[in-house]
CSV table of C-alpha atoms in Angstrom, one decimal:
chain,number,residue,atom,x,y,z
P,106,MET,CA,96.6,114.4,135.1
P,107,LYS,CA,96.9,112.0,138.2
P,108,THR,CA,98.3,108.5,138.0
P,109,HIS,CA,94.8,107.3,138.9
P,110,LYS,CA,93.4,108.9,136.2
P,111,LYS,CA,95.7,108.0,133.7
P,112,ARG,CA,95.2,104.3,134.5
P,113,GLU,CA,91.4,104.6,134.2
P,114,LEU,CA,91.9,106.4,130.8
P,115,ALA,CA,94.2,103.8,129.5
P,116,THR,CA,92.1,100.9,130.8
P,117,SER,CA,89.0,102.4,129.3
P,118,PHE,CA,90.7,102.8,125.7
P,119,THR,CA,92.1,99.2,126.1
P,120,THR,CA,88.6,97.9,126.7
P,121,PHE,CA,86.9,99.8,123.9
P,122,LEU,CA,89.6,99.1,121.5
P,123,PHE,CA,89.8,95.5,122.3
P,124,LEU,CA,85.9,95.2,121.7
P,125,VAL,CA,86.1,97.3,118.0
P,126,ILE,CA,89.1,95.0,117.4
P,127,ALA,CA,87.4,91.9,118.1
P,128,ILE,CA,84.1,92.9,116.3
P,129,THR,CA,86.1,93.8,113.1
P,130,GLY,CA,88.2,90.8,113.5
P,131,ILE,CA,85.0,88.7,113.6
P,132,LEU,CA,83.4,90.5,110.3
P,133,MET,CA,86.6,90.1,108.5
P,134,PHE,CA,86.7,86.3,109.1
P,135,PHE,CA,83.1,86.0,107.9
P,136,HIS,CA,83.8,88.4,104.9
P,137,ILE,CA,81.2,90.7,106.3
P,138,LEU,CA,81.6,94.5,105.1
P,139,ASP,CA,85.3,93.8,104.2
P,140,ASN,CA,85.5,97.0,102.4
P,141,TYR,CA,84.9,98.8,105.7
P,142,THR,CA,86.2,96.9,108.4
P,143,LYS,CA,90.0,95.7,106.9
P,144,GLN,CA,91.4,99.5,107.3
P,145,MET,CA,89.6,100.0,110.5
P,146,HIS,CA,90.9,96.8,111.8
P,147,GLU,CA,94.7,97.2,110.9
P,148,ILE,CA,94.8,101.1,112.0
P,149,LEU,CA,92.9,100.6,115.3
P,150,GLY,CA,95.1,97.6,115.9
P,151,LEU,CA,98.2,99.7,115.7
P,152,ALA,CA,96.3,102.1,118.2
P,153,PHE,CA,95.3,99.2,120.5
P,154,ILE,CA,99.2,98.3,120.7
P,155,ALA,CA,100.1,101.8,121.7
P,156,ILE,CA,96.9,102.0,124.3
P,157,VAL,CA,98.0,98.5,125.7
P,158,MET,CA,101.7,99.5,126.1
P,159,LEU,CA,100.4,102.5,128.3
P,160,HIS,CA,97.8,100.4,130.3
P,161,VAL,CA,100.9,98.3,131.0
P,162,PHE,CA,103.1,101.3,132.0
P,163,PHE,CA,100.4,103.1,134.2
P,164,ASN,CA,99.6,99.6,135.6
P,165,TRP,CA,103.1,98.3,136.2
P,166,LYS,CA,103.1,97.3,139.9
P,167,SER,CA,100.1,95.3,139.5
P,168,MET,CA,100.9,93.9,136.2
P,169,LYS,CA,104.3,92.7,137.6
P,170,ASN,CA,102.2,89.8,139.7
P,171,TYR,CA,100.9,88.5,136.3
P,172,PHE,CA,104.1,88.5,134.5
P,173,SER,CA,105.7,86.3,137.0
P,174,ASN,CA,102.8,84.0,137.3
P,175,ARG,CA,103.0,80.5,135.9
P,176,ILE,CA,99.8,80.6,133.9
P,177,PHE,CA,100.7,83.8,132.5
P,178,PHE,CA,104.0,82.1,131.2
P,179,SER,CA,102.3,78.9,130.0
P,180,SER,CA,99.2,80.8,128.1
P,181,GLY,CA,102.2,82.7,126.4
P,182,ILE,CA,103.7,79.4,125.4
P,183,ILE,CA,100.4,77.9,124.3
P,184,VAL,CA,99.8,81.1,122.2
P,185,THR,CA,103.0,81.4,120.8
P,186,ILE,CA,103.0,77.4,119.5
P,187,ILE,CA,99.5,78.0,118.1
P,188,ALA,CA,100.5,81.0,116.1
P,189,LEU,CA,103.7,79.3,114.7
P,190,GLY,CA,101.8,76.4,114.0
P,191,PHE,CA,99.7,78.7,111.7
P,192,ILE,CA,102.4,80.3,110.4
P,193,LEU,CA,104.4,77.1,109.5
P,194,SER,CA,101.2,75.3,107.8
P,195,THR,CA,100.7,78.0,105.2
P,196,SER,CA,104.6,78.7,104.8
P,197,ASN,CA,104.9,75.9,102.1
P,198,GLU,CA,101.7,77.1,100.1
P,199,PRO,CA,102.5,79.6,97.4
P,200,ASN,CA,100.6,82.8,97.8
P,201,PRO,CA,98.2,83.0,95.3
P,202,LYS,CA,98.7,87.0,94.7
P,203,ARG,CA,102.4,86.6,94.4
P,204,VAL,CA,102.0,83.8,91.7
P,205,VAL,CA,99.5,86.0,89.6
P,206,PHE,CA,102.1,88.9,90.2
P,207,GLU,CA,104.9,87.2,88.9
P,208,SER,CA,102.9,85.5,85.8
P,209,VAL,CA,101.8,89.0,84.9
P,210,PHE,CA,105.1,90.8,85.5
P,211,ASN,CA,107.4,88.0,84.0
P,212,GLN,CA,105.2,87.0,80.9
P,213,PRO,CA,105.7,89.2,77.6
P,214,ILE,CA,103.4,92.1,77.1
P,215,GLU,CA,101.7,90.5,74.1
P,216,LYS,CA,100.1,88.0,76.6
P,217,THR,CA,99.5,90.0,79.4
P,218,SER,CA,98.2,93.2,77.7
P,219,VAL,CA,94.9,91.5,77.1
P,220,LEU,CA,94.0,91.5,80.8
P,221,PHE,CA,93.9,95.3,80.6
P,222,SER,CA,93.0,96.1,77.3
P,223,ASP,CA,91.2,94.6,74.1
P,224,SER,CA,94.3,94.0,72.1
P,225,TYR,CA,97.9,94.5,72.3
P,226,VAL,CA,98.0,97.2,70.0
P,227,LYS,CA,95.6,99.3,72.1
P,228,ALA,CA,97.7,98.6,75.1
P,229,LYS,CA,100.9,99.5,73.5
P,230,GLU,CA,99.3,102.8,72.0
P,231,THR,CA,98.1,103.7,75.6
P,232,LEU,CA,101.3,103.0,77.2
P,233,GLU,CA,103.3,105.1,74.4
P,234,ASN,CA,100.8,108.2,74.6
P,235,LYS,CA,102.0,108.3,78.5
P,236,GLY,CA,105.5,108.2,77.7
P,237,ILE,CA,106.0,104.7,78.3
P,238,LYS,CA,108.7,102.8,75.7
P,239,VAL,CA,107.2,99.4,74.6
P,240,GLU,CA,109.4,96.8,73.0
P,241,ASN,CA,107.9,93.5,71.7
P,242,GLY,CA,108.9,90.4,73.4
P,243,LYS,CA,109.6,92.4,76.9
P,244,SER,CA,107.7,91.7,79.9
P,245,ILE,CA,106.1,94.4,82.0
P,246,LYS,CA,109.1,93.8,84.7
P,247,GLU,CA,111.4,94.4,81.7
P,248,LEU,CA,109.3,97.5,80.5
P,249,ALA,CA,109.5,99.0,84.0
P,250,MET,CA,113.4,98.7,84.0
P,251,LEU,CA,113.4,100.1,80.6
P,252,ASN,CA,111.4,103.0,81.3
P,253,LYS,CA,112.7,103.4,84.9
P,254,THR,CA,109.4,103.1,86.7
P,255,SER,CA,107.3,100.5,88.5
P,256,PRO,CA,105.8,97.5,87.0
P,257,PHE,CA,102.6,98.8,89.0
P,258,LYS,CA,102.5,102.1,87.3
P,259,ILE,CA,102.4,100.4,84.1
P,260,ILE,CA,99.5,98.4,84.9
P,261,SER,CA,98.1,101.4,86.5
P,262,ILE,CA,98.2,103.3,83.1
P,263,LEU,CA,96.8,100.1,81.2
P,264,ASN,CA,93.9,99.9,83.7
P,265,GLU,CA,92.7,103.6,83.6
P,266,LYS,CA,90.4,102.8,80.7
P,267,ASN,CA,88.8,100.2,82.8
P,268,ARG,CA,87.9,102.6,85.6
């Protein structure tokens, strides 16, 4: 394929992938069709990175002018400062998912099993039927270590009846 065609192809893909990433990003921001857009946004975002690299590679001669431009450099600094601002402003806040996971994983199974089952007795029976040894007073994390499995596997077993 001729270099001119490669440039056109890389530019076309860059343009259309940018549009899809932008639209799915907006949909995600407003929580519209979240179940459908998140995975598409993430996977096509990775494809977008690869295509942009090809775009830069095939258009290197003209891109060098942009890279040496003061406005390009200033824009990079501004975007970096804004991104760091977002990262630093949320770094002190605990991640709610992590707090929930830690609570569920580290509390005794007698307390946390009620999240997945009608009672501790039923939860214990379900786990033991799947070959998971359960000891009173142990957390899901401790049971996972004891049974040489993942805490997520234990939760998955407990959650099977709820599907």
